Structure formats: structure tokens, C-alpha cells
């Protein structure tokens, strides 16, 4: 790896860490884990750098991040099932750091994963419908319909739970 | 119910880029061994292919050079690609418009519009 190559990847990381972190955080609700997932995302893309097409890079980056985050979430749930409660404590501590109440997190967590992924990419990644469609391998029309349904269900859940958002 | 608070911008923990640089170095240091394995496999495959070709097809003398060249991975300069200008907040350089009609280059004239987001061209 040349120093120029490394400097460019670090520059891309600096510019894109925040939107990726924001998406990943809403899946696993832990700041340190989220940052680790973002770094792992970049490392995986770096390993495949000879095969990456520039026009597909953004889609690859966010798809990898969402997949890695979903895998970590599944793993955490599995640990919870077998009785490792310490993970719950980690999540709660991290959530309070960013001031998200449990009902708010539960409302987002209750969405089907397909809908949640679309919603996070539209609201937090600043991606267009065609970019999201490419990232998730779905039709552009599906992006719009999933976003609409996800927002409707989210509002309904928040109303039912009586969540007051400052 | 307003859902904006759920999507407010969060700051990642500090030091992320520095830690990423460290991990990149670590991963890069591991690369040669796996890369060497891949190259060895590619060389072995190319060798078998060359011997087979020589025995069966009696190819021209420079066939081995062609085989070796084919194992080189394509290099793509992702960072400088214009497709990433918007993603990385760089100002884009507009590309020259090229239109072909029946496989021949055609002259194109831009027609003025009041909407800055709209471009209308006339093919002459």
C-alpha cells in the first residue's frame, strides 16, 4: 500500500464516517460498536479495492455497513437469549449518551428490517432513491413505498407509546 | 408525532480516523502472505495453461507473456473518479457532451432555459 493510497482512504473515512455511523448506530444502539462497524466496513472495501467500480462505491459502502450492523445486532440478541445480560447494559449506557429514550429505540427496532434499512438510508445517509435501490438491490419504487410505510408505522408506535420528543 | 428527533445528526466518538489508520496498517501488513498465495496459485494455473497450450495448440512464442499479463488485477482509481465528486463534496467538472447518431458524432446545440436544473439540447 502506498502512502498516497492510504491517505486517500483515510480522507474518505473522515468524510464518510459520520453518515455511516449515524445509520449503523440506529441498528445496534452502541457508539463504540457502531464506530467499529464503520471501520470494518472501510477495511472490507479496501480489501476489495481492485474490484470496486467508482459508480458503485457508495452503494457498496452503505450495503456493507448495514449488513455488518444487522449481523452484530443478531449476534447480540443471540447472546441475550442465552442469558448474557451485560449487553443490555452496554446498549442502555450508549443510548443515554445520545439521549434516545427506550420507547424511541423500541419504535425504530419494531420496524421490519427491510423498511428500517430504507428509512435510515433516506433520512441519515443523504442518498437518492436510485442510490438506495442499488445499495439494497431493490426497485426504486420499492424504496418509496417502504419509506412511506416505515414512517407511518413509526409515527403510530410513537403515538401509542406516548413518546414526547423534545 | 414528529420523528425528526430520531434522525438527528450524532457525532461519532473522537479518534475514529486515527484508529482506522492503525487498522489499515495492520490489515495491509497481513496482505503480502495472502497475496503471495494468490499469485502463486495464479502462476501455477498460468503455467499449466501454457504447457497445455504448447502441447495441444502449438501457440506463438509470446503466448506465455499474454498469460502472465492476464493475471494482473485491474487498477481503479476510486478516489479520483468523478462519480464520487458529490459524495465527497468536491466541485464537479462538467463532462463534454458527446452524441452519436447512426454511429456518427452529431453536432449539439444547447437551448437556453429558465430552470438551472434543466438542460435542453438540440441535435443538428
Coordinates of C-alpha atoms in Angstrom, one line a residue:
Chain A
X1 CA 0.0 0.0 0.0
X2 CA 1.5 3.4 -1.0
X3 CA 1.2 6.4 1.3
X4 CA -0.9 8.2 -1.2
X5 CA -3.3 5.3 -1.3
X6 CA -3.5 5.2 2.5
X7 CA -4.0 9.0 2.7
X8 CA -6.9 8.8 0.3
X9 CA -8.6 6.0 2.2
X10 CA -8.2 7.9 5.4
X11 CA -9.6 11.1 3.8
X12 CA -12.6 9.1 2.6
X13 CA -13.1 7.7 6.0
X14 CA -13.1 11.2 7.6
X15 CA -15.7 12.5 5.2
X16 CA -18.0 9.5 5.3
X17 CA -17.6 8.3 8.9
X18 CA -20.5 10.4 10.2
X19 CA -23.3 9.4 7.9
X20 CA -22.2 5.7 8.1
X21 CA -22.0 6.0 11.9
X22 CA -25.5 7.6 12.1
X23 CA -27.0 4.7 10.1
X24 CA -25.2 1.9 12.0
X25 CA -25.9 3.4 15.4
X26 CA -29.7 3.2 14.8
X27 CA -29.3 -0.5 14.2
X28 CA -27.1 -1.5 17.1
X29 CA -27.5 1.4 19.6
X30 CA -23.9 1.3 20.8
X31 CA -21.5 4.1 19.9
X32 CA -18.2 2.1 20.3
X33 CA -19.6 -0.9 18.4
X34 CA -21.0 1.4 15.7
X35 CA -17.6 3.1 15.1
X36 CA -16.0 -0.4 14.9
X37 CA -18.6 -1.4 12.3
X38 CA -17.9 1.7 10.2
X39 CA -14.1 0.9 10.3
X40 CA -14.7 -2.7 9.5
X41 CA -16.8 -1.5 6.5
X42 CA -14.0 0.5 5.1
X43 CA -11.5 -2.3 5.7
X44 CA -13.6 -4.7 3.8
X45 CA -14.0 -2.3 0.9
X46 CA -10.2 -1.7 1.0
X47 CA -9.6 -5.4 0.7
X48 CA -11.7 -5.4 -2.4
X49 CA -10.3 -2.1 -3.8
X50 CA -9.1 -3.7 -7.1
X51 CA -12.6 -4.9 -7.9
X52 CA -14.5 -1.8 -6.9
X53 CA -16.2 0.3 -9.6
X54 CA -16.3 4.0 -8.7
X55 CA -20.0 4.4 -9.6
X56 CA -20.9 1.5 -7.2
X57 CA -18.7 2.5 -4.3
X58 CA -21.2 4.4 -2.3
X59 CA -23.8 1.6 -2.6
X60 CA -21.2 -0.9 -1.6
X61 CA -20.1 1.1 1.4
X62 CA -23.6 1.5 2.8
X63 CA -24.7 -2.0 1.9
X64 CA -21.7 -3.4 3.7
X65 CA -22.3 -1.2 6.8
X66 CA -26.0 -2.2 7.0
X67 CA -25.2 -5.9 6.6
X68 CA -22.4 -5.8 9.2
X69 CA -24.6 -3.9 11.7
X70 CA -27.5 -6.3 11.2
X71 CA -25.1 -9.2 11.9
X72 CA -23.9 -7.6 15.1
X73 CA -27.4 -7.0 16.2
X74 CA -28.4 -10.6 15.6
X75 CA -25.4 -11.8 17.5
X76 CA -26.2 -9.5 20.4
X77 CA -29.7 -10.9 20.5
X78 CA -28.4 -14.4 20.5
X79 CA -26.2 -13.6 23.5
X80 CA -29.2 -12.1 25.2
X81 CA -31.2 -15.3 24.6
X82 CA -28.5 -17.4 26.2
X83 CA -28.6 -15.1 29.2
X84 CA -25.7 -12.7 28.8
X85 CA -27.3 -9.6 30.2
X86 CA -24.2 -7.4 30.1
X87 CA -25.0 -6.5 26.5
X88 CA -28.2 -4.8 27.6
X89 CA -26.3 -2.6 30.0
X90 CA -23.9 -1.6 27.2
X91 CA -26.8 -0.6 24.9
X92 CA -28.6 1.4 27.6
X93 CA -25.4 3.3 28.5
X94 CA -24.7 4.2 24.9
X95 CA -28.3 5.2 24.2
X96 CA -28.4 7.6 27.1
X97 CA -25.2 9.2 25.8
X98 CA -27.0 10.2 22.7
X99 CA -30.3 10.9 24.6
X100 CA -32.6 8.4 22.9
X101 CA -35.3 7.1 25.2
X102 CA -36.1 3.3 25.2
X103 CA -39.5 3.8 23.7
X104 CA -37.9 5.7 20.8
X105 CA -35.4 2.9 20.2
X106 CA -38.2 0.3 20.6
X107 CA -40.3 2.1 18.0
X108 CA -37.4 2.0 15.4
X109 CA -36.5 -1.6 16.4
X110 CA -40.1 -2.7 15.8
X111 CA -39.9 -1.9 12.1
X112 CA -39.2 -4.8 9.7
X113 CA -35.5 -4.7 8.9
X114 CA -36.2 -4.1 5.2
X115 CA -38.3 -1.0 6.0
X116 CA -35.8 0.2 8.6
X117 CA -32.8 0.0 6.3
X118 CA -34.6 2.1 3.7
X119 CA -35.7 4.7 6.2
X120 CA -32.2 5.0 7.7
X121 CA -30.6 5.5 4.3
X122 CA -33.1 8.1 3.2
X123 CA -33.1 10.1 6.4
X124 CA -29.5 9.8 7.5
X125 CA -27.2 8.9 4.6
X126 CA -28.4 11.6 2.2
X127 CA -28.8 9.0 -0.5
X128 CA -31.2 9.3 -3.5
X129 CA -33.8 6.7 -4.3
X130 CA -31.7 5.2 -7.2
X131 CA -28.6 5.0 -4.9
X132 CA -30.6 3.2 -2.2
X133 CA -32.2 0.9 -4.8
X134 CA -28.7 0.0 -6.0
X135 CA -27.4 -0.4 -2.4
X136 CA -30.2 -2.7 -1.3
X137 CA -30.8 -4.5 -4.6
X138 CA -34.5 -3.4 -4.8
X139 CA -36.6 -1.4 -7.3
X140 CA -36.7 2.4 -6.9
X141 CA -40.5 2.3 -6.4
X142 CA -40.0 -0.1 -3.6
X143 CA -37.7 2.4 -1.9
X144 CA -40.5 4.9 -1.8
X145 CA -43.2 2.5 -0.7
X146 CA -41.1 1.1 2.1
X147 CA -40.1 4.6 3.4
X148 CA -43.8 5.7 3.5
X149 CA -44.9 2.5 5.3
X150 CA -41.9 2.7 7.7
X151 CA -42.6 6.4 8.6
X152 CA -46.4 5.6 9.1
X153 CA -45.7 2.7 11.4
X154 CA -43.0 4.7 13.3
X155 CA -45.4 7.6 14.0
X156 CA -48.1 5.2 15.1
X157 CA -45.8 3.4 17.5
X158 CA -44.5 6.7 19.0
X159 CA -48.2 7.9 19.4
X160 CA -49.2 4.6 21.1
X161 CA -46.2 4.8 23.4
X162 CA -46.9 8.4 24.2
X163 CA -43.4 9.4 23.4
X164 CA -42.7 13.1 23.9
X165 CA -39.8 14.3 21.7
X166 CA -38.1 17.5 22.8
Chain B
X1 CA -45.9 12.6 16.1
X2 CA -42.7 14.2 14.8
X3 CA -40.0 11.7 14.1
X4 CA -37.2 14.2 13.5
X5 CA -35.6 13.7 16.9
X6 CA -34.9 10.0 16.0
X7 CA -32.9 11.2 13.0
X8 CA -30.9 14.0 14.5
X9 CA -27.2 14.0 13.5
X10 CA -24.9 12.3 16.0
X11 CA -21.2 12.8 16.3
X12 CA -19.1 9.6 16.3
X13 CA -16.6 9.1 19.2
X14 CA -13.4 11.1 18.6
X15 CA -10.2 9.4 17.2
X16 CA -12.0 7.3 14.7
X17 CA -9.8 8.2 11.7
X18 CA -6.6 7.6 13.7
X19 CA -7.8 4.2 14.8
X20 CA -8.9 3.4 11.2
X21 CA -5.4 4.4 10.0
X22 CA -3.9 1.9 12.5
X23 CA -6.2 -0.9 11.5
X24 CA -5.5 -0.1 7.8
X25 CA -1.7 -0.6 8.5
X26 CA -2.4 -3.8 10.3
X27 CA -4.5 -5.2 7.5
X28 CA -2.0 -4.0 4.9
X29 CA 0.8 -5.8 6.7
X30 CA -1.2 -9.0 6.6
X31 CA -1.8 -8.7 2.9
X32 CA 1.5 -9.9 1.4
X33 CA 1.1 -13.5 2.6
X34 CA -2.4 -13.9 1.2
X35 CA -1.5 -12.0 -1.9
X36 CA 1.6 -14.3 -2.4
X37 CA -0.7 -17.3 -2.1
X38 CA -3.0 -15.9 -4.8
X39 CA -0.1 -15.0 -7.0
X40 CA 1.4 -18.5 -6.6
X41 CA -1.9 -20.1 -7.5
X42 CA -2.3 -17.8 -10.5
X43 CA 1.3 -18.5 -11.6
X44 CA 0.7 -22.3 -11.3
X45 CA -2.5 -22.1 -13.2
X46 CA -0.9 -20.0 -15.9
X47 CA 2.0 -22.5 -16.1
X48 CA -0.4 -25.4 -16.5
X49 CA -2.3 -23.5 -19.1
X50 CA 0.9 -22.6 -21.0
X51 CA 2.2 -26.1 -21.1
X52 CA -1.2 -27.4 -22.2
X53 CA -1.4 -24.8 -24.9
X54 CA 2.1 -25.6 -26.1
X55 CA 1.4 -29.3 -26.2
X56 CA -2.0 -29.1 -27.8
X57 CA -2.2 -26.0 -29.9
X58 CA 1.5 -25.0 -30.6
X59 CA 0.9 -21.3 -29.9
X60 CA 3.2 -18.5 -31.0
X61 CA 6.2 -17.8 -28.7
X62 CA 4.7 -14.8 -26.9
X63 CA 1.7 -16.8 -25.6
X64 CA 3.3 -17.0 -22.1
X65 CA 3.6 -13.2 -21.9
X66 CA -0.1 -12.9 -22.7
X67 CA -1.0 -15.4 -19.9
X68 CA 1.1 -13.6 -17.3
X69 CA -0.4 -10.2 -18.2
X70 CA -3.9 -11.5 -17.8
X71 CA -3.2 -12.3 -14.1
X72 CA -2.6 -8.7 -13.2
X73 CA -5.6 -7.2 -11.5
X74 CA -7.2 -4.1 -13.0
X75 CA -6.4 -0.9 -11.0
X76 CA -9.2 1.5 -10.5
X77 CA -8.7 5.0 -9.1
X78 CA -11.8 5.1 -6.9
X79 CA -10.8 8.2 -5.0
X80 CA -10.5 10.5 -8.1
X81 CA -13.4 9.2 -10.0
X82 CA -15.9 11.9 -11.0
X83 CA -18.8 9.7 -9.8
X84 CA -17.7 10.3 -6.2
X85 CA -17.5 14.2 -6.5
X86 CA -20.9 14.7 -4.9
X87 CA -20.3 12.0 -2.3
X88 CA -17.0 13.6 -1.2
X89 CA -18.3 17.2 -1.5
X90 CA -16.0 18.1 -4.3
X91 CA -16.9 20.5 -7.1
X92 CA -17.6 18.6 -10.3
X93 CA -16.1 19.4 -13.7
X94 CA -18.8 19.2 -16.3
X95 CA -18.1 16.5 -18.9
X96 CA -18.2 17.4 -22.6
X97 CA -21.4 16.2 -24.2
X98 CA -20.9 13.6 -26.9
X99 CA -23.9 12.4 -29.0
X100 CA -23.7 9.9 -31.8
X101 CA -26.4 9.3 -34.4
X102 CA -26.2 6.2 -36.5
X103 CA -22.7 5.6 -35.1
X104 CA -21.6 9.1 -36.3
X105 CA -20.8 12.1 -34.0
X106 CA -23.5 14.7 -34.2
X107 CA -23.4 18.5 -33.5
X108 CA -25.4 19.5 -30.5
X109 CA -26.6 23.0 -29.6
X110 CA -27.8 23.9 -26.0
X111 CA -31.1 25.7 -25.8
X112 CA -31.4 28.3 -23.0
X113 CA -33.9 27.5 -20.2
X114 CA -35.0 29.5 -17.2
X115 CA -34.6 26.5 -14.9
X116 CA -30.9 26.0 -13.9
X117 CA -31.5 22.3 -13.2
X118 CA -32.8 21.6 -16.7
X119 CA -30.6 21.3 -19.8
X120 CA -32.2 21.0 -23.3
X121 CA -30.1 20.2 -26.3
X122 CA -31.0 20.2 -30.0
X123 CA -29.3 17.6 -32.2
X124 CA -28.4 19.2 -35.6

